[in-house]
Amino acid sequence: MSTAIVWFRHDLRLADNPLLDFPASPEQLLCVFVLDTRWLEPALPGLAARRIGPARLQFLWQSLIELRGELLKRGSDLLVRIDDPVTVVTDLAERHRASRIRVRHDAGCDENEAVATLAARLEGRCEVVRTEGGMLFDEASLPNGLADLPPSFSAFRRRLAPACRIPSATPAPVTLPPWPPGAPRGLPPLKRVCTTAAAWQPDPRGAFLFAGGEAAGSARLDHYLWKSRAVGRYRQTRNGLMGPDFSTRLSPWLAHGCLSARQVHDAILTWEAEYGANESTGGVIVELLWREYFHWVACQAGGTLHGRRDLPAGGDRFRAWCRGDTGVPFVDAGMCELVTTGWLSNRARQNVASFLAHDLGIDWRLGAAWFEHCLVDYDVASNWGNWGYLAGAGRDCRPHRFSVLEQAEYYDGRGEYVACWQPALGALPPNVARHQPWRVAPERFPMPLVQPVAWLPRNAPTEPKE
Ligand SMILES: Cc1cc2nc3c(=O)[nH]c(=O)nc-3n(C[C@H](O)[C@H](O)[C@H](O)COP(=O)(O)OP(=O)(O)OC[C@H]3O[C@@H](n4cnc5c(N)ncnc54)[C@H](O)[C@@H]3O)c2cc1C
């Protein structure tokens, strides 16, 4: 009797999932997800916050519940454990005499180390098959492969565009092999894992509810493309700060693998066939290419991506940034939105990150670790890649500094975003007044920070360009 194990990690879907695309179908199949107990440990020295915060943990659980339902419909099931993943999967393989384990090759170094350890432990007894999936491209289709990844995103895109065709997504399997008799199954209720995550509710000012799972991801895609047709305006709205539809908000479903990038790409091509391609539809595809770029950069960087293991302890200024209490309204508004909703627009992410690294002069890895805790869409490659890129620790090594006051004035001209997340400032007149740093003490910001009254005319703000 041949038994296979499918080890789900950041790929919680049935459609377009190579994990379930067996070259020769096994006679029995056991599907497992293991919440690594290290994710429940403190994200940062001296802070109680866990690596996986409540917003993401809740989204993850919703996604797992739905995944289980879809597996059950096809004659299979799901086992969820909270433990050391390698120990659990080794144990299952031994007990059920599995001949094969299928797992996606992820970008994170913890994930890769785990697969390497598993393969070493089971060597000669059970084959560990690494699949790809979730991205637009496979490694083999990258021109010149991973070893010769271009140094910048522009070069990556230039090289990729003419050379590679993006394959279409594949459908979900109709049936799956039966569950091994006697094998454990099911998942614990979230309130037993983390009461805070079970009770988590995003601040309604975020105007959006992210619900985990493949169906909710498809529904969001459907809304953004077909119901609201907001995709046709993406180019004009993508730098927005408030409201549900200024950008796709697909990131949590992509990060957890409830949707694949190819599914999004296919849907955009179908939309273009109906309404015509424009710079907005192309703009979303460019963002997917950014995701792709950071994924391959992370695969290449391996353990050097973030150096989490020697993270310094954050001091008072770092804690003030986390709390949204720096005294710079635009930054504080962003940090408040991040903590209370688990999500932040790309524009706000860039500003709060640049402010931490370049104005406060704090080790960018602390900021990235705080994002890891807070974000519902945390993705190892996109998070640490974007942080490294802004801080100047990325592949091209140029720091990308944003002038937060210029940015605030340009992108939040009437101070509505600040007034929403810092209501005390809403009483001030709009425009500049609401953005004035109000408690900036020189000893607090040792870097040449903000020049409080040096406002520039309302042109596009100076912004780091590639
Ligand atoms: C400091 C910092 C940290 C970030 N951390 C993460 C993270 O942990 N997870 C994450 O998914 N994104 C991260 N991003 C990228 C980006 O901010 C989010 O993907 C985007 O804001 C999500 O909103 P959206 O889905 O509406 O994006 P859209 O603008 O609609 O873009 C469509 C999709 O393209 C991808 N994408 C867009 N911009 C980027 C980018 N700069 N890098 C990589 N992929 C991108 C996302 O998957 C996104 O869902 C980070 C950016 C910064 C500056």
Short mmCIF file of C-alpha atoms and ligand atoms in Angstrom, two decimals:
data_model
loop_
_atom_site.label_atom_id
_atom_site.label_comp_id
_atom_site.label_asym_id
_atom_site.label_seq_id
_atom_site.Cartn_x
_atom_site.Cartn_y
_atom_site.Cartn_z
CA MET A 1 0.00 0.00 0.00
CA SER A 2 1.72 3.25 -1.09
CA THR A 3 1.17 6.20 1.24
CA ALA A 4 2.09 9.80 0.50
CA ILE A 5 2.16 12.81 2.81
CA VAL A 6 1.40 16.30 1.58
CA TRP A 7 2.91 18.86 3.91
CA PHE A 8 1.09 22.19 3.49
CA ARG A 9 2.87 25.37 4.56
CA HIS A 10 2.28 28.63 2.68
CA ASP A 11 0.14 27.02 -0.01
CA LEU A 12 -3.32 26.58 1.50
CA ARG A 13 -5.36 25.92 -1.62
CA LEU A 14 -6.44 23.10 -3.88
CA ALA A 15 -6.53 24.86 -7.24
CA ASP A 16 -3.26 25.38 -9.08
CA ASN A 17 -1.37 23.52 -6.40
CA PRO A 18 1.43 21.24 -7.69
CA LEU A 19 1.56 19.58 -4.25
CA LEU A 20 -1.60 17.70 -5.22
CA ASP A 21 -0.55 17.01 -8.79
CA PHE A 22 0.80 13.48 -8.32
CA PRO A 23 2.72 11.92 -11.22
CA ALA A 24 1.39 8.54 -9.99
CA SER A 25 -1.45 8.73 -7.53
CA PRO A 26 -0.63 7.13 -4.14
CA GLU A 27 -3.10 4.64 -2.66
CA GLN A 28 -3.39 6.63 0.58
CA LEU A 29 -2.81 10.28 1.31
CA LEU A 30 -2.25 12.15 4.55
CA CYS A 31 -2.32 15.97 4.45
CA VAL A 32 -0.72 17.84 7.32
CA PHE A 33 -0.03 21.41 8.42
CA VAL A 34 2.18 22.10 11.43
CA LEU A 35 2.12 25.45 13.18
CA ASP A 36 5.76 25.82 14.17
CA THR A 37 5.93 26.58 17.89
CA ARG A 38 8.72 29.06 17.12
CA TRP A 39 6.07 31.27 15.48
CA LEU A 40 4.47 31.55 18.91
CA GLU A 41 7.70 32.76 20.49
CA PRO A 42 8.54 36.46 20.96
CA ALA A 43 9.35 38.19 17.70
CA LEU A 44 11.89 40.49 19.28
CA PRO A 45 14.12 40.48 22.32
CA GLY A 46 12.38 42.30 25.16
CA LEU A 47 8.91 42.40 23.54
CA ALA A 48 6.13 39.97 24.35
CA ALA A 49 4.75 40.09 20.79
CA ARG A 50 4.83 36.73 19.01
CA ARG A 51 6.28 36.19 15.55
CA ILE A 52 2.74 35.46 14.38
CA GLY A 53 0.38 38.11 15.68
CA PRO A 54 -3.38 37.72 16.18
CA ALA A 55 -4.46 39.06 12.77
CA ARG A 56 -2.38 36.54 10.86
CA LEU A 57 -3.06 33.64 13.18
CA GLN A 58 -6.79 34.14 12.80
CA PHE A 59 -6.50 34.40 9.01
CA LEU A 60 -4.36 31.26 8.99
CA TRP A 61 -6.89 29.30 11.02
CA GLN A 62 -9.75 30.38 8.78
CA SER A 63 -7.70 29.25 5.78
CA LEU A 64 -6.94 25.88 7.38
CA ILE A 65 -10.60 25.27 8.26
CA GLU A 66 -11.60 25.96 4.69
CA LEU A 67 -8.78 23.86 3.28
CA ARG A 68 -9.92 20.96 5.45
CA GLY A 69 -13.48 21.33 4.18
CA GLU A 70 -12.32 21.21 0.56
CA LEU A 71 -10.10 18.18 1.24
CA LEU A 72 -12.99 16.39 2.95
CA LYS A 73 -15.23 17.00 -0.07
CA ARG A 74 -12.66 15.14 -2.19
CA GLY A 75 -12.34 12.13 0.10
CA SER A 76 -9.29 13.33 2.02
CA ASP A 77 -8.77 15.31 5.24
CA LEU A 78 -6.29 17.54 7.07
CA LEU A 79 -4.30 17.11 10.25
CA VAL A 80 -3.12 20.27 12.01
CA ARG A 81 -0.56 20.12 14.80
CA ILE A 82 1.24 22.77 16.85
CA ASP A 83 4.76 21.54 17.35
CA ASP A 84 8.13 21.22 15.70
CA PRO A 85 7.24 20.54 12.04
CA VAL A 86 10.14 18.20 11.30
CA THR A 87 9.40 16.03 14.34
CA VAL A 88 5.70 15.76 13.45
CA VAL A 89 6.23 14.98 9.78
CA THR A 90 9.03 12.46 10.49
CA ASP A 91 6.84 10.73 13.02
CA LEU A 92 3.86 10.55 10.64
CA ALA A 93 6.07 9.22 7.83
CA GLU A 94 7.45 6.49 10.07
CA ARG A 95 4.15 5.47 11.62
CA HIS A 96 2.28 5.28 8.36
CA ARG A 97 5.21 3.96 6.33
CA ALA A 98 4.95 6.79 3.83
CA SER A 99 7.09 6.37 0.75
CA ARG A 100 6.90 10.00 -0.29
CA ILE A 101 6.46 13.46 1.27
CA ARG A 102 5.55 16.36 -0.97
CA VAL A 103 6.35 19.88 0.22
CA ARG A 104 6.69 23.21 -1.55
CA HIS A 105 10.14 24.73 -1.86
CA ASP A 106 9.63 27.97 0.11
CA ALA A 107 11.82 31.04 0.12
CA GLY A 108 12.35 31.21 3.90
CA CYS A 109 15.54 29.80 5.35
CA ASP A 110 13.74 28.24 8.37
CA GLU A 111 11.44 26.44 5.95
CA ASN A 112 14.35 25.25 3.82
CA GLU A 113 16.34 24.08 6.80
CA ALA A 114 13.32 22.11 7.99
CA VAL A 115 12.99 20.30 4.66
CA ALA A 116 16.72 19.54 4.54
CA THR A 117 16.61 18.11 8.09
CA LEU A 118 13.54 16.05 7.27
CA ALA A 119 15.18 14.63 4.13
CA ALA A 120 18.31 13.73 6.11
CA ARG A 121 16.31 12.03 8.87
CA LEU A 122 14.28 9.92 6.46
CA GLU A 123 17.05 9.22 3.96
CA GLY A 124 16.70 5.83 2.31
CA ARG A 125 13.25 5.27 3.84
CA CYS A 126 11.06 7.99 2.42
CA GLU A 127 11.61 10.36 -0.46
CA VAL A 128 11.11 14.07 0.16
CA VAL A 129 9.88 15.73 -3.04
CA ARG A 130 10.15 19.52 -3.24
CA THR A 131 7.61 21.07 -5.58
CA GLU A 132 7.27 24.66 -6.72
CA GLY A 133 4.07 26.63 -6.91
CA GLY A 134 2.25 29.82 -6.09
CA MET A 135 4.55 32.00 -8.19
CA LEU A 136 4.30 33.14 -11.82
CA PHE A 137 7.45 31.31 -12.85
CA ASP A 138 9.30 28.15 -11.93
CA GLU A 139 12.98 28.31 -11.18
CA ALA A 140 13.83 26.40 -14.35
CA SER A 141 12.12 29.05 -16.47
CA LEU A 142 14.21 31.94 -15.13
CA PRO A 143 16.61 33.08 -17.82
CA ASN A 144 20.08 32.01 -16.60
CA GLY A 145 18.56 30.45 -13.47
CA LEU A 146 18.83 31.54 -9.87
CA ALA A 147 22.58 31.87 -9.78
CA ASP A 148 22.57 34.75 -12.23
CA LEU A 149 19.67 36.80 -10.86
CA PRO A 150 19.91 40.41 -12.11
CA PRO A 151 20.99 42.90 -9.45
CA SER A 152 17.94 45.16 -9.74
CA PHE A 153 14.20 44.73 -10.25
CA SER A 154 14.32 46.70 -13.52
CA ALA A 155 16.95 44.39 -14.96
CA PHE A 156 15.02 41.35 -13.70
CA ARG A 157 11.86 42.56 -15.40
CA ARG A 158 13.65 43.48 -18.62
CA ARG A 159 15.24 40.06 -18.84
CA LEU A 160 12.13 38.15 -17.88
CA ALA A 161 9.49 39.87 -19.97
CA PRO A 162 10.56 38.82 -23.46
CA ALA A 163 11.96 35.45 -22.43
CA CYS A 164 9.22 33.89 -20.33
CA ARG A 165 5.63 32.95 -20.86
CA ILE A 166 3.56 32.75 -17.70
CA PRO A 167 1.82 29.35 -17.57
CA SER A 168 -1.90 29.16 -16.81
CA ALA A 169 -3.22 27.98 -13.46
CA THR A 170 -4.37 24.37 -13.18
CA PRO A 171 -7.76 23.28 -11.75
CA ALA A 172 -8.28 21.72 -8.34
CA PRO A 173 -8.30 17.90 -8.23
CA VAL A 174 -11.77 16.35 -8.32
CA THR A 175 -10.98 13.48 -5.95
CA LEU A 176 -8.07 12.57 -3.72
CA PRO A 177 -6.75 9.26 -2.38
CA PRO A 178 -8.32 8.05 0.88
CA TRP A 179 -6.99 8.83 4.35
CA PRO A 180 -4.75 6.16 5.93
CA PRO A 181 -6.88 4.14 8.37
CA GLY A 182 -6.25 5.13 11.98
CA ALA A 183 -4.24 8.25 11.11
CA PRO A 184 -5.04 11.30 13.27
CA ARG A 185 -7.01 14.12 11.66
CA GLY A 186 -8.58 17.50 12.40
CA LEU A 187 -7.46 20.77 13.92
CA PRO A 188 -7.84 22.29 17.37
CA PRO A 189 -10.14 25.29 17.80
CA LEU A 190 -8.27 28.56 17.59
CA LYS A 191 -9.33 29.62 21.07
CA ARG A 192 -7.29 26.73 22.44
CA VAL A 193 -4.24 27.91 20.50
CA CYS A 194 -4.49 31.63 21.21
CA THR A 195 -7.44 33.38 22.78
CA THR A 196 -6.30 36.79 21.51
CA ALA A 197 -6.26 35.57 17.92
CA ALA A 198 -9.67 33.92 18.31
CA ALA A 199 -11.14 37.19 19.55
CA TRP A 200 -9.25 39.45 17.11
CA GLN A 201 -11.32 42.06 15.32
CA PRO A 202 -9.77 44.64 13.04
CA ASP A 203 -10.45 48.30 13.71
CA PRO A 204 -13.45 49.29 11.55
CA ARG A 205 -11.57 52.40 10.41
CA GLY A 206 -9.58 50.04 8.17
CA ALA A 207 -12.84 49.60 6.19
CA PHE A 208 -11.93 46.04 5.25
CA LEU A 209 -12.31 42.55 6.63
CA PHE A 210 -9.77 39.94 5.52
CA ALA A 211 -11.22 36.45 5.83
CA GLY A 212 -8.90 33.53 5.24
CA GLY A 213 -9.45 30.77 2.69
CA GLU A 214 -9.53 30.02 -1.00
CA ALA A 215 -13.18 31.04 -1.48
CA ALA A 216 -12.74 34.45 0.18
CA GLY A 217 -9.59 35.04 -1.93
CA SER A 218 -11.47 34.21 -5.15
CA ALA A 219 -14.36 36.41 -4.04
CA ARG A 220 -11.99 39.35 -3.50
CA LEU A 221 -10.43 38.80 -6.92
CA ASP A 222 -13.90 38.65 -8.44
CA HIS A 223 -14.93 41.85 -6.67
CA TYR A 224 -11.82 43.78 -7.66
CA LEU A 225 -11.96 42.73 -11.31
CA TRP A 226 -15.59 42.12 -12.23
CA LYS A 227 -17.92 43.63 -9.62
CA SER A 228 -16.21 46.97 -8.94
CA ARG A 229 -13.96 46.93 -12.03
CA ALA A 230 -11.51 48.78 -9.79
CA VAL A 231 -8.65 47.01 -11.57
CA GLY A 232 -9.22 49.35 -14.52
CA ARG A 233 -8.29 52.33 -12.31
CA TYR A 234 -5.45 50.72 -10.35
CA ARG A 235 -2.77 52.96 -11.85
CA GLN A 236 -4.56 56.10 -10.61
CA THR A 237 -5.55 54.77 -7.19
CA ARG A 238 -2.68 52.50 -6.14
CA ASN A 239 -1.03 55.11 -3.94
CA GLY A 240 -4.19 55.52 -1.90
CA LEU A 241 -4.25 55.27 1.85
CA MET A 242 -7.91 54.82 2.73
CA GLY A 243 -10.85 52.77 1.49
CA PRO A 244 -11.33 49.19 0.33
CA ASP A 245 -10.56 49.36 -3.39
CA PHE A 246 -7.55 51.60 -4.05
CA SER A 247 -5.43 48.46 -4.51
CA THR A 248 -6.26 44.79 -4.92
CA ARG A 249 -5.74 43.82 -1.23
CA LEU A 250 -4.96 40.33 -2.47
CA SER A 251 -1.72 40.14 -0.48
CA PRO A 252 -2.96 38.03 2.49
CA TRP A 253 -4.42 35.36 0.18
CA LEU A 254 -1.27 35.33 -1.93
CA ALA A 255 0.97 35.18 1.15
CA HIS A 256 -0.87 32.22 2.67
CA GLY A 257 -1.22 30.55 -0.71
CA CYS A 258 -5.02 30.69 -0.74
CA LEU A 259 -4.54 32.14 -4.22
CA SER A 260 -1.65 31.63 -6.63
CA ALA A 261 -0.08 34.42 -8.66
CA ARG A 262 -1.00 32.50 -11.83
CA GLN A 263 -4.68 32.52 -10.87
CA VAL A 264 -4.51 36.30 -10.48
CA HIS A 265 -2.61 36.63 -13.75
CA ASP A 266 -5.14 34.45 -15.63
CA ALA A 267 -8.03 36.48 -14.22
CA ILE A 268 -6.40 39.72 -15.37
CA LEU A 269 -5.89 38.33 -18.89
CA THR A 270 -9.58 37.36 -19.02
CA TRP A 271 -10.55 40.84 -17.85
CA GLU A 272 -8.28 42.41 -20.48
CA ALA A 273 -9.91 40.26 -23.18
CA GLU A 274 -13.28 41.72 -22.17
CA TYR A 275 -12.44 45.35 -21.40
CA GLY A 276 -9.01 45.84 -22.93
CA ALA A 277 -5.55 45.97 -21.44
CA ASN A 278 -4.44 49.27 -19.99
CA GLU A 279 -1.68 50.63 -17.77
CA SER A 280 -3.70 49.66 -14.70
CA THR A 281 -4.03 45.98 -15.51
CA GLY A 282 -0.36 46.02 -16.52
CA GLY A 283 0.39 47.79 -13.25
CA VAL A 284 -0.99 44.92 -11.16
CA ILE A 285 1.13 42.47 -13.15
CA VAL A 286 4.21 44.60 -12.48
CA GLU A 287 3.49 44.33 -8.74
CA LEU A 288 3.23 40.57 -9.06
CA LEU A 289 6.65 40.71 -10.71
CA TRP A 290 8.00 42.62 -7.69
CA ARG A 291 6.69 39.77 -5.54
CA GLU A 292 8.38 37.34 -7.89
CA TYR A 293 11.66 39.24 -7.76
CA PHE A 294 11.78 39.27 -3.95
CA HIS A 295 10.88 35.58 -3.89
CA TRP A 296 13.83 34.60 -6.08
CA VAL A 297 16.15 37.01 -4.27
CA ALA A 298 15.19 35.34 -0.99
CA CYS A 299 15.72 31.87 -2.45
CA GLN A 300 19.17 32.91 -3.52
CA ALA A 301 20.02 34.72 -0.27
CA GLY A 302 19.04 31.81 1.98
CA GLY A 303 20.05 32.45 5.60
CA THR A 304 21.61 35.83 4.79
CA LEU A 305 18.18 37.37 4.04
CA HIS A 306 17.52 38.70 7.51
CA GLY A 307 20.02 37.58 10.10
CA ARG A 308 17.21 37.27 12.63
CA ARG A 309 19.36 35.32 15.04
CA ASP A 310 21.42 38.28 16.20
CA LEU A 311 18.65 40.88 16.35
CA PRO A 312 19.47 43.63 18.85
CA ALA A 313 16.96 44.66 21.53
CA GLY A 314 14.89 47.69 20.51
CA GLY A 315 15.15 50.81 22.68
CA ASP A 316 12.65 53.53 23.60
CA ARG A 317 12.59 55.13 20.17
CA PHE A 318 11.88 51.77 18.56
CA ARG A 319 9.03 51.11 20.98
CA ALA A 320 7.62 54.58 20.29
CA TRP A 321 7.64 53.77 16.55
CA CYS A 322 5.86 50.44 17.17
CA ARG A 323 3.19 52.19 19.25
CA GLY A 324 2.68 54.98 16.73
CA ASP A 325 4.04 57.54 19.16
CA THR A 326 6.94 59.18 17.35
CA GLY A 327 5.29 62.60 17.21
CA VAL A 328 5.27 62.59 13.39
CA PRO A 329 1.57 62.26 12.54
CA PHE A 330 1.84 60.55 9.15
CA VAL A 331 4.12 57.87 10.59
CA ASP A 332 2.05 57.44 13.74
CA ALA A 333 -1.15 57.11 11.71
CA GLY A 334 0.43 54.33 9.66
CA MET A 335 1.71 52.46 12.69
CA CYS A 336 -1.67 52.73 14.36
CA GLU A 337 -3.40 51.31 11.29
CA LEU A 338 -0.86 48.50 11.07
CA VAL A 339 -1.31 47.39 14.67
CA THR A 340 -5.09 47.65 14.78
CA THR A 341 -5.91 46.18 11.35
CA GLY A 342 -2.93 43.95 10.48
CA TRP A 343 -2.58 45.65 7.10
CA LEU A 344 -1.12 48.80 5.60
CA SER A 345 -1.02 50.27 2.09
CA ASN A 346 2.24 50.03 0.21
CA ARG A 347 2.64 53.82 0.36
CA ALA A 348 2.34 53.86 4.15
CA ARG A 349 4.62 50.82 4.53
CA GLN A 350 7.34 52.56 2.56
CA ASN A 351 7.08 55.69 4.65
CA VAL A 352 7.06 54.13 8.09
CA ALA A 353 9.90 51.81 7.10
CA SER A 354 12.03 54.58 5.62
CA PHE A 355 11.39 56.68 8.70
CA LEU A 356 12.60 53.94 11.04
CA ALA A 357 15.72 53.14 9.05
CA HIS A 358 16.78 56.58 7.83
CA ASP A 359 15.29 59.15 10.21
CA LEU A 360 15.39 57.27 13.47
CA GLY A 361 18.55 55.41 12.51
CA ILE A 362 17.28 52.14 13.97
CA ASP A 363 18.38 48.71 12.73
CA TRP A 364 15.89 47.97 9.91
CA ARG A 365 15.65 44.31 10.94
CA LEU A 366 13.80 45.36 14.09
CA GLY A 367 11.20 47.09 11.95
CA ALA A 368 10.92 44.04 9.70
CA ALA A 369 10.42 41.79 12.73
CA TRP A 370 7.66 44.10 14.03
CA PHE A 371 5.97 43.94 10.62
CA GLU A 372 6.29 40.15 10.77
CA HIS A 373 4.32 40.18 14.02
CA CYS A 374 1.64 42.60 12.84
CA LEU A 375 0.96 41.83 9.19
CA VAL A 376 -1.89 39.60 8.09
CA ASP A 377 -0.08 39.25 4.74
CA TYR A 378 3.40 38.60 6.12
CA ASP A 379 5.57 36.88 3.55
CA VAL A 380 9.19 36.23 4.35
CA ALA A 381 10.54 37.24 0.94
CA SER A 382 8.36 40.31 0.39
CA ASN A 383 8.76 41.61 3.90
CA TRP A 384 12.48 41.22 4.45
CA GLY A 385 13.13 41.96 0.78
CA ASN A 386 11.26 45.29 0.83
CA TRP A 387 12.81 46.28 4.15
CA GLY A 388 16.30 45.45 2.96
CA TYR A 389 15.66 47.30 -0.30
CA LEU A 390 14.54 50.49 1.51
CA ALA A 391 17.31 50.33 4.07
CA GLY A 392 20.00 49.82 1.44
CA ALA A 393 20.83 46.31 2.55
CA GLY A 394 19.34 44.74 -0.55
CA ARG A 395 21.08 43.57 -3.68
CA ASP A 396 21.70 47.00 -5.15
CA CYS A 397 22.82 48.40 -1.76
CA ARG A 398 21.41 51.89 -2.34
CA PRO A 399 19.34 53.24 0.55
CA HIS A 400 15.89 54.43 -0.55
CA ARG A 401 14.91 57.31 1.67
CA PHE A 402 11.47 58.90 1.64
CA SER A 403 10.85 62.42 2.83
CA VAL A 404 7.90 61.59 5.06
CA LEU A 405 6.68 65.15 5.38
CA GLU A 406 6.64 65.74 1.65
CA GLN A 407 4.97 62.40 1.18
CA ALA A 408 2.37 63.20 3.84
CA GLU A 409 1.49 66.46 2.22
CA TYR A 410 1.28 65.01 -1.26
CA TYR A 411 -0.55 61.75 -0.56
CA ASP A 412 -2.65 62.97 2.36
CA GLY A 413 -3.14 66.54 1.21
CA ARG A 414 -6.10 67.33 3.49
CA GLY A 415 -4.78 65.31 6.38
CA GLU A 416 -7.73 62.91 6.26
CA TYR A 417 -5.63 59.84 6.79
CA VAL A 418 -3.92 61.39 9.79
CA ALA A 419 -7.25 62.59 11.20
CA CYS A 420 -8.68 59.08 10.82
CA TRP A 421 -5.89 57.32 12.73
CA GLN A 422 -4.87 60.18 15.03
CA PRO A 423 -8.28 61.66 15.83
CA ALA A 424 -6.86 64.27 18.21
CA LEU A 425 -5.21 65.92 15.19
CA GLY A 426 -8.45 65.95 13.22
CA ALA A 427 -9.42 69.11 15.08
CA LEU A 428 -6.51 70.98 13.47
CA PRO A 429 -6.99 72.70 10.13
CA PRO A 430 -6.39 70.42 7.16
CA ASN A 431 -3.25 70.45 5.04
CA VAL A 432 0.04 71.20 6.66
CA ALA A 433 -1.17 71.65 10.22
CA ARG A 434 -2.23 68.07 10.64
CA HIS A 435 1.12 66.83 9.44
CA GLN A 436 3.30 69.01 11.62
CA PRO A 437 5.55 66.96 13.84
CA TRP A 438 4.18 67.96 17.18
CA ARG A 439 6.55 66.55 19.71
CA VAL A 440 9.79 66.24 17.88
CA ALA A 441 12.56 66.66 20.37
CA PRO A 442 16.09 66.70 18.93
CA GLU A 443 17.35 64.12 21.39
CA ARG A 444 14.63 61.78 20.24
CA PHE A 445 15.64 61.89 16.61
CA PRO A 446 19.38 62.08 16.32
CA MET A 447 19.36 61.80 12.54
CA PRO A 448 18.87 64.88 10.38
CA LEU A 449 15.16 64.25 10.41
CA VAL A 450 12.32 66.39 9.41
CA GLN A 451 12.52 70.07 8.79
CA PRO A 452 9.14 70.86 10.28
CA VAL A 453 8.23 73.90 8.24
CA ALA A 454 10.17 73.44 5.05
CA TRP A 455 7.17 72.61 2.90
CA LEU A 456 7.66 72.12 -0.76
CA PRO A 457 5.12 73.06 -3.40
CA ARG A 458 2.58 70.36 -4.10
CA ASN A 459 4.49 68.56 -6.80
CA ALA A 460 5.12 64.87 -6.72
CA PRO A 461 7.44 64.36 -3.77
CA THR A 462 11.00 63.34 -4.25
CA GLU A 463 11.01 59.64 -4.09
CA PRO A 464 13.69 57.07 -4.41
CA LYS A 465 13.77 55.66 -7.89
CA GLU A 466 15.57 52.64 -9.17
C1 LIG B 1 8.52 47.61 4.32
C2 LIG B 1 7.59 46.77 3.48
C3 LIG B 1 7.20 45.51 3.91
C4 LIG B 1 6.35 44.72 3.14
N1 LIG B 1 5.97 43.47 3.59
C5 LIG B 1 5.19 42.69 2.82
C6 LIG B 1 4.79 41.40 3.26
O1 LIG B 1 5.19 40.91 4.32
N2 LIG B 1 3.94 40.68 2.46
C7 LIG B 1 3.50 41.15 1.26
O2 LIG B 1 2.73 40.47 0.57
N3 LIG B 1 3.90 42.36 0.80
C8 LIG B 1 4.71 43.14 1.54
N4 LIG B 1 5.08 44.38 1.09
C9 LIG B 1 4.73 44.76 -0.29
C10 LIG B 1 3.45 45.58 -0.47
O3 LIG B 1 3.42 46.66 0.41
C11 LIG B 1 2.19 44.73 -0.27
O4 LIG B 1 2.27 43.54 -1.04
C12 LIG B 1 0.94 45.49 -0.76
O5 LIG B 1 0.84 46.72 -0.09
C13 LIG B 1 -0.28 44.65 -0.52
O6 LIG B 1 -1.42 45.33 -0.93
P1 LIG B 1 -2.21 44.88 -2.21
O7 LIG B 1 -2.46 43.42 -2.17
O8 LIG B 1 -3.39 45.75 -2.35
O9 LIG B 1 -1.15 45.18 -3.35
P2 LIG B 1 -1.35 45.61 -4.88
O10 LIG B 1 -0.76 46.94 -5.04
O11 LIG B 1 -2.73 45.42 -5.32
O12 LIG B 1 -0.38 44.58 -5.65
C14 LIG B 1 -0.83 43.28 -6.07
C15 LIG B 1 0.07 42.22 -5.42
O13 LIG B 1 1.42 42.38 -5.84
C16 LIG B 1 2.31 42.05 -4.78
N5 LIG B 1 3.09 43.24 -4.42
C17 LIG B 1 2.73 44.54 -4.53
N6 LIG B 1 3.74 45.35 -4.16
C18 LIG B 1 4.76 44.53 -3.79
C19 LIG B 1 6.07 44.77 -3.32
N7 LIG B 1 6.57 46.00 -3.14
N8 LIG B 1 6.82 43.69 -3.01
C20 LIG B 1 6.37 42.44 -3.17
N9 LIG B 1 5.14 42.17 -3.64
C21 LIG B 1 4.35 43.19 -3.95
C22 LIG B 1 1.44 41.61 -3.59
O14 LIG B 1 1.34 40.22 -3.60
C23 LIG B 1 0.11 42.28 -3.90
O15 LIG B 1 -0.97 41.60 -3.34
C24 LIG B 1 5.91 45.20 1.87
C25 LIG B 1 6.30 46.47 1.45
C26 LIG B 1 7.12 47.25 2.25
C27 LIG B 1 7.52 48.61 1.75
#
